[in-house]
Coordinates of C-alpha atoms in Angstrom, one line a residue:
M31 CA 0.9 -6.7 -32.1
K32 CA -0.3 -10.0 -33.4
L33 CA 1.0 -11.8 -30.3
L34 CA -0.8 -9.3 -28.0
R35 CA -4.0 -9.8 -29.9
G36 CA -3.6 -13.5 -29.8
L37 CA -3.1 -13.4 -26.0
L38 CA -6.1 -11.2 -25.5
I39 CA -8.2 -13.6 -27.6
A40 CA -6.9 -16.5 -25.5
V41 CA -7.8 -14.8 -22.3
V42 CA -11.3 -14.0 -23.5
V43 CA -11.8 -17.6 -24.6
L44 CA -10.5 -18.9 -21.2
L45 CA -12.8 -16.6 -19.3
G46 CA -15.7 -17.7 -21.5
L47 CA -14.9 -21.3 -20.8
L48 CA -14.6 -20.6 -17.1
A49 CA -18.0 -18.9 -17.1
L50 CA -19.6 -21.9 -18.9
A51 CA -18.0 -24.3 -16.5
L52 CA -19.3 -22.3 -13.5
S53 CA -22.7 -22.1 -15.0
W54 CA -22.8 -25.8 -15.5
L55 CA -21.6 -26.4 -12.0
R56 CA -24.4 -24.3 -10.6
T57 CA -26.9 -26.7 -12.2
Q58 CA -25.4 -29.6 -10.3
A59 CA -26.7 -30.3 -6.8
P60 CA -25.2 -33.5 -5.4
G61 CA -26.6 -34.3 -2.0
L62 CA -29.6 -32.0 -2.3
E63 CA -32.0 -35.0 -2.3
A64 CA -30.4 -36.3 0.9
Y65 CA -30.7 -32.8 2.4
Q66 CA -34.4 -32.8 1.7
A67 CA -34.8 -36.3 3.0
H68 CA -33.5 -35.2 6.4
R69 CA -36.0 -32.4 6.9
Y70 CA -36.9 -31.5 10.5
E71 CA -40.3 -30.1 11.2
A72 CA -41.8 -29.2 14.5
A73 CA -44.5 -26.6 14.5
P74 CA -43.8 -23.5 16.7
R75 CA -45.7 -23.5 20.0
P76 CA -46.3 -20.8 22.6
G77 CA -43.3 -20.4 24.8
A78 CA -41.1 -22.7 22.7
L79 CA -37.5 -22.0 21.8
T80 CA -37.6 -21.9 18.0
A81 CA -35.1 -21.6 15.2
T82 CA -35.5 -20.2 11.7
W83 CA -32.7 -20.5 9.1
Y84 CA -32.3 -17.8 6.4
G85 CA -29.5 -19.2 4.3
V86 CA -25.7 -19.4 4.8
S87 CA -25.3 -19.3 8.6
A88 CA -28.1 -16.8 9.3
L89 CA -30.1 -18.1 12.2
L90 CA -32.9 -16.6 14.3
L91 CA -33.5 -18.0 17.8
C92 CA -36.7 -16.9 19.6
D93 CA -38.4 -18.0 22.8
G94 CA -41.6 -15.9 22.5
E95 CA -40.1 -13.2 24.7
H96 CA -36.7 -12.4 23.3
A97 CA -35.0 -13.0 19.9
I98 CA -31.4 -13.0 18.7
L99 CA -30.3 -13.2 15.1
I100 CA -26.9 -14.7 14.2
D101 CA -25.0 -13.8 10.9
P102 CA -27.9 -12.1 9.1
F103 CA -27.3 -11.9 5.3
F104 CA -30.2 -10.9 3.1
T105 CA -28.5 -8.7 0.5
R106 CA -26.6 -11.6 -1.2
P107 CA -24.9 -9.7 -4.0
E108 CA -25.6 -11.7 -7.2
G109 CA -23.1 -13.4 -9.4
L110 CA -19.8 -15.2 -9.1
L111 CA -17.9 -12.8 -11.4
P112 CA -18.3 -9.7 -9.2
L113 CA -16.9 -11.8 -6.3
V114 CA -14.0 -13.0 -8.4
L115 CA -13.3 -9.4 -9.6
N116 CA -13.6 -8.0 -6.1
R117 CA -16.1 -5.4 -7.1
A118 CA -17.8 -2.9 -4.8
I119 CA -20.8 -4.1 -2.8
E120 CA -23.1 -2.6 0.0
P121 CA -26.0 -3.7 2.1
D122 CA -29.2 -3.4 0.2
E123 CA -31.4 -1.8 2.9
P124 CA -34.7 -2.0 1.0
R125 CA -34.1 -5.7 0.4
I126 CA -33.1 -6.2 4.0
A127 CA -36.2 -4.4 5.2
A128 CA -38.4 -6.4 2.9
A129 CA -36.8 -9.7 4.2
L130 CA -37.3 -8.7 7.8
L131 CA -41.0 -7.8 7.1
A132 CA -41.6 -11.1 5.3
A133 CA -40.0 -12.9 8.3
R134 CA -42.1 -10.8 10.7
I135 CA -39.0 -9.6 12.4
D136 CA -39.6 -6.1 13.7
K137 CA -37.6 -6.2 16.9
L138 CA -34.5 -8.1 18.0
D139 CA -32.6 -8.0 21.2
A140 CA -29.2 -8.8 19.7
V141 CA -27.5 -9.4 16.4
L142 CA -24.5 -11.8 16.8
V143 CA -21.7 -12.2 14.2
S144 CA -19.4 -15.2 14.1
H145 CA -16.8 -13.5 11.8
S146 CA -16.6 -10.5 9.6
H147 CA -16.6 -11.8 6.0
Y148 CA -19.3 -10.2 3.9
D149 CA -21.5 -13.3 3.8
H150 CA -21.8 -13.2 7.6
A151 CA -21.4 -9.6 8.6
M152 CA -22.2 -7.1 5.8
D153 CA -25.9 -6.8 6.7
A154 CA -25.4 -7.0 10.5
G155 CA -25.2 -3.2 11.2
V156 CA -28.2 -2.4 9.1
V157 CA -30.3 -5.2 10.6
A158 CA -29.4 -4.0 14.1
K159 CA -30.3 -0.5 13.2
L160 CA -33.7 -1.5 11.7
T161 CA -34.6 -3.8 14.7
G162 CA -33.3 -1.8 17.6
A163 CA -30.8 -4.6 18.4
M164 CA -27.4 -4.6 20.1
L165 CA -24.6 -5.7 17.7
L166 CA -22.3 -8.3 19.3
G167 CA -19.0 -9.4 17.7
S168 CA -15.3 -8.7 17.2
A169 CA -13.7 -5.3 16.8
S170 CA -14.0 -5.8 13.0
T171 CA -17.7 -6.4 13.3
A172 CA -18.0 -3.3 15.5
N173 CA -16.4 -1.3 12.7
I174 CA -19.0 -2.7 10.2
G175 CA -21.7 -1.5 12.6
R176 CA -20.2 1.9 12.9
G177 CA -20.0 2.1 9.1
A178 CA -23.7 1.4 8.9
G179 CA -24.4 4.3 11.3
L180 CA -25.0 2.3 14.4
P181 CA -24.0 4.3 17.5
D182 CA -21.4 2.9 19.9
G183 CA -24.0 2.5 22.6
R184 CA -25.6 -0.2 20.4
I185 CA -22.3 -2.1 19.8
R186 CA -20.6 -4.6 22.1
R187 CA -17.2 -6.0 21.4
V188 CA -17.1 -9.5 22.8
E189 CA -14.3 -11.2 24.7
P190 CA -13.9 -15.0 24.1
G191 CA -15.6 -17.0 26.8
E192 CA -17.4 -13.9 28.4
P193 CA -21.0 -14.8 29.4
I194 CA -23.6 -12.4 28.0
T195 CA -27.2 -12.6 29.2
V196 CA -30.0 -11.6 26.9
G197 CA -33.4 -12.4 28.4
R198 CA -33.3 -16.2 29.1
F199 CA -30.4 -16.6 26.6
R200 CA -26.9 -17.0 28.0
I201 CA -24.4 -16.5 25.2
R202 CA -20.7 -17.2 24.9
F203 CA -18.3 -16.5 22.0
I204 CA -15.6 -19.2 21.8
A205 CA -12.5 -18.6 19.8
S206 CA -12.3 -20.7 16.7
R207 CA -10.7 -20.8 13.2
H208 CA -12.0 -20.3 9.7
A209 CA -12.1 -23.3 7.3
G210 CA -9.8 -23.6 4.3
A211 CA -6.1 -23.8 3.7
S212 CA -5.8 -19.9 3.5
G213 CA -7.2 -19.6 7.0
G214 CA -10.1 -17.5 5.7
R215 CA -9.0 -14.9 3.2
P216 CA -9.3 -12.0 3.4
T217 CA -7.7 -12.3 6.8
G218 CA -6.7 -9.5 9.1
D219 CA -8.9 -6.9 10.8
I220 CA -11.2 -4.0 9.9
T221 CA -9.5 -1.2 11.7
A222 CA -11.8 1.7 10.9
P223 CA -15.5 2.2 10.4
L224 CA -16.3 0.4 7.1
R225 CA -18.2 2.8 4.8
T226 CA -20.0 1.4 1.9
P227 CA -19.9 0.7 -1.0
A228 CA -16.8 -1.3 -0.1
H229 CA -15.1 -4.2 -1.9
Y230 CA -15.7 -7.9 -1.1
L231 CA -12.1 -8.1 0.2
D232 CA -12.6 -5.2 2.5
Y233 CA -14.7 -7.5 4.7
K234 CA -11.7 -8.9 6.5
L235 CA -12.1 -11.9 8.8
G236 CA -11.5 -10.4 12.2
G237 CA -12.0 -12.9 15.0
T238 CA -13.7 -16.2 14.3
Y239 CA -16.0 -17.7 16.8
S240 CA -18.3 -20.6 17.7
I241 CA -21.3 -19.2 19.5
L242 CA -22.8 -21.1 22.4
V243 CA -26.4 -20.2 23.2
E244 CA -27.8 -21.7 26.4
H245 CA -31.5 -21.6 27.3
P246 CA -33.6 -23.3 29.9
Q247 CA -35.1 -25.5 27.2
G248 CA -31.8 -26.5 25.6
S249 CA -28.4 -25.4 24.4
V250 CA -27.3 -24.7 20.9
L251 CA -23.9 -24.3 19.3
H252 CA -23.6 -22.1 16.2
H253 CA -20.4 -23.2 14.4
G254 CA -20.6 -21.2 11.1
S255 CA -17.2 -22.0 9.6
A256 CA -15.8 -25.5 9.3
G257 CA -12.5 -24.8 11.0
W258 CA -11.7 -25.3 14.7
E259 CA -9.4 -24.5 17.5
P260 CA -8.2 -27.8 18.9
G261 CA -9.8 -28.4 22.3
A262 CA -11.5 -25.0 22.5
L263 CA -14.9 -26.5 23.1
A264 CA -13.8 -29.0 25.7
G265 CA -15.9 -28.8 28.9
L266 CA -18.9 -27.1 27.1
H267 CA -22.2 -28.7 26.4
A268 CA -24.7 -28.3 23.5
D269 CA -27.7 -30.4 22.7
L270 CA -27.7 -29.3 19.0
V271 CA -25.0 -27.9 16.7
F272 CA -25.7 -25.8 13.7
L273 CA -22.7 -26.9 11.7
G274 CA -21.1 -25.1 8.8
V275 CA -20.3 -27.6 6.0
A276 CA -18.4 -25.5 3.4
L277 CA -14.8 -26.4 2.9
V278 CA -14.9 -29.4 5.1
D279 CA -11.5 -31.2 4.7
D280 CA -11.5 -33.9 7.4
L281 CA -15.1 -34.7 8.5
P282 CA -14.2 -37.2 11.3
A283 CA -11.7 -34.7 12.9
Y284 CA -14.2 -31.9 12.4
L285 CA -16.9 -33.8 14.2
R286 CA -14.6 -34.8 17.0
E287 CA -13.6 -31.2 17.7
T288 CA -17.1 -29.8 17.5
V289 CA -20.0 -32.1 17.9
D290 CA -18.3 -34.8 20.0
L291 CA -16.6 -32.3 22.3
V292 CA -19.9 -30.7 23.3
G293 CA -21.7 -34.0 23.5
A294 CA -24.4 -33.1 20.9
R295 CA -26.3 -35.8 19.2
R296 CA -28.2 -33.6 16.7
I297 CA -26.7 -31.4 14.0
V298 CA -28.2 -29.1 11.4
P299 CA -25.9 -28.4 8.4
V300 CA -25.7 -24.7 7.5
H301 CA -23.4 -22.6 5.2
W302 CA -23.9 -24.9 2.2
D303 CA -26.0 -22.8 -0.2
D304 CA -24.7 -20.6 -3.0
F305 CA -25.0 -17.1 -1.5
T306 CA -24.5 -15.5 -4.9
L307 CA -28.1 -16.4 -5.6
P308 CA -31.0 -14.4 -4.1
L309 CA -33.2 -16.0 -1.5
D310 CA -36.2 -16.0 -3.8
Q311 CA -34.5 -18.5 -6.0
P312 CA -34.2 -22.2 -5.2
L313 CA -31.2 -22.9 -3.0
R314 CA -28.3 -24.8 -4.5
P315 CA -25.0 -26.0 -3.0
F316 CA -22.2 -23.6 -3.6
P317 CA -20.1 -24.8 -6.6
L318 CA -16.8 -26.6 -5.7
V319 CA -16.6 -25.7 -2.0
V320 CA -19.6 -27.7 -0.8
R321 CA -20.3 -31.4 -1.4
L322 CA -23.4 -32.3 0.4
D323 CA -23.3 -35.8 -0.9
R324 CA -19.9 -36.4 0.7
F325 CA -21.2 -34.9 4.0
F326 CA -24.2 -37.1 4.1
S327 CA -22.1 -40.2 3.2
G328 CA -19.7 -39.3 6.0
M329 CA -22.5 -38.9 8.5
A330 CA -23.8 -42.3 7.6
Q331 CA -20.7 -43.6 9.4
R332 CA -21.9 -41.8 12.6
P333 CA -25.5 -43.2 13.0
E334 CA -25.6 -42.1 16.6
I335 CA -25.7 -38.5 15.4
Q336 CA -29.0 -37.3 14.0
V337 CA -28.7 -35.0 11.0
Q338 CA -31.7 -32.7 10.6
T339 CA -32.2 -30.0 8.0
L340 CA -34.3 -26.9 8.1
E341 CA -36.5 -25.4 5.3
L342 CA -35.5 -21.9 4.4
G343 CA -37.5 -19.4 6.5
R344 CA -39.6 -22.0 8.2
E345 CA -39.7 -21.7 12.0
A346 CA -39.2 -24.9 14.0
T347 CA -39.4 -25.8 17.7
L348 CA -36.0 -27.1 18.7
F349 CA -36.8 -29.0 21.9
P350 CA -40.5 -30.0 21.9
A351 CA -40.2 -32.1 25.1
S352 CA -38.9 -29.0 27.0
V353 CA -41.6 -26.5 26.1
P354 CA -43.3 -25.3 29.3
S355 CA -47.1 -25.5 29.5
G356 CA -48.8 -22.2 28.7
A357 CA -47.1 -19.2 27.1
P358 CA -44.9 -17.0 29.2
A359 CA -45.9 -13.4 29.9
S360 CA -44.0 -10.8 28.0
A361 CA -41.0 -9.4 29.9
G362 CA -40.5 -6.4 27.6
G363 CA -37.1 -5.5 26.4
A364 CA -34.1 -7.7 27.4
E365 CA -31.6 -6.3 29.9
M366 CA -28.2 -7.3 28.5
R367 CA -25.4 -8.0 31.0

């Protein structure tokens, strides 16, 4: 009995020390000053292709006529301990609706999902439902949408490389890999509609994709996770890459297989913030898995690539030199094909 009690006390002490260590780590923000020093600002203009970043890899692209939102994630369940303990979570619809209202997003043509982990996909079905959007992604993403009550007519399972047209956007999902030695746990597929509440680990990876978005003003590659499929992006072109920087193991190889292959000379780092904190708190790098200081040190060895950072929720024109004169007339809803 004494041995058991001693073991329990030891476990409690270890958990307490772990909690203190994590709390301390969350106060550290190496590289955050460099991130702020690379801020990109270009005021939105009529008819311009703009981007707005909402934390993790959530990205809104809009050209004044049509809008697509990639990896929306506004719920951000709070705390590291619930994540470690695999507790039940669910999309916070009032919080999502409030975030969309604050962002002045009332209508979207499409919601795109790069893979089906909770920090990329949990809110996607609800966002599509609230904005009238089509949901595009893997079979696992489709089952997240169905679990959120989205009808099959508003869900499209993508095929790698298949071109999808939304207004003036031409979209392709390119097969990729998740970052990390585990290959992106929880791996596997979501094989039935995911009803919530569900546990963190119920949001299985599904397919992992880079998403190429081409537009007459310029092309963008959204690469939300820092893994890659060797050679998968060869022959494609992007002017700008939104590059996930969590769990980067070999930055030179990562850049070769993503940024260099598509010929980009501008990158915007994403997926670096601690998504167990709500968006109304100051953003901090995720403890242990993100080292912004190492990323910026590595990028200093590649001066031909311009690193630009976006302020949370602030819209920016991506290609100012390509903006046509005069605002285009509204074309109404996009026909997806």
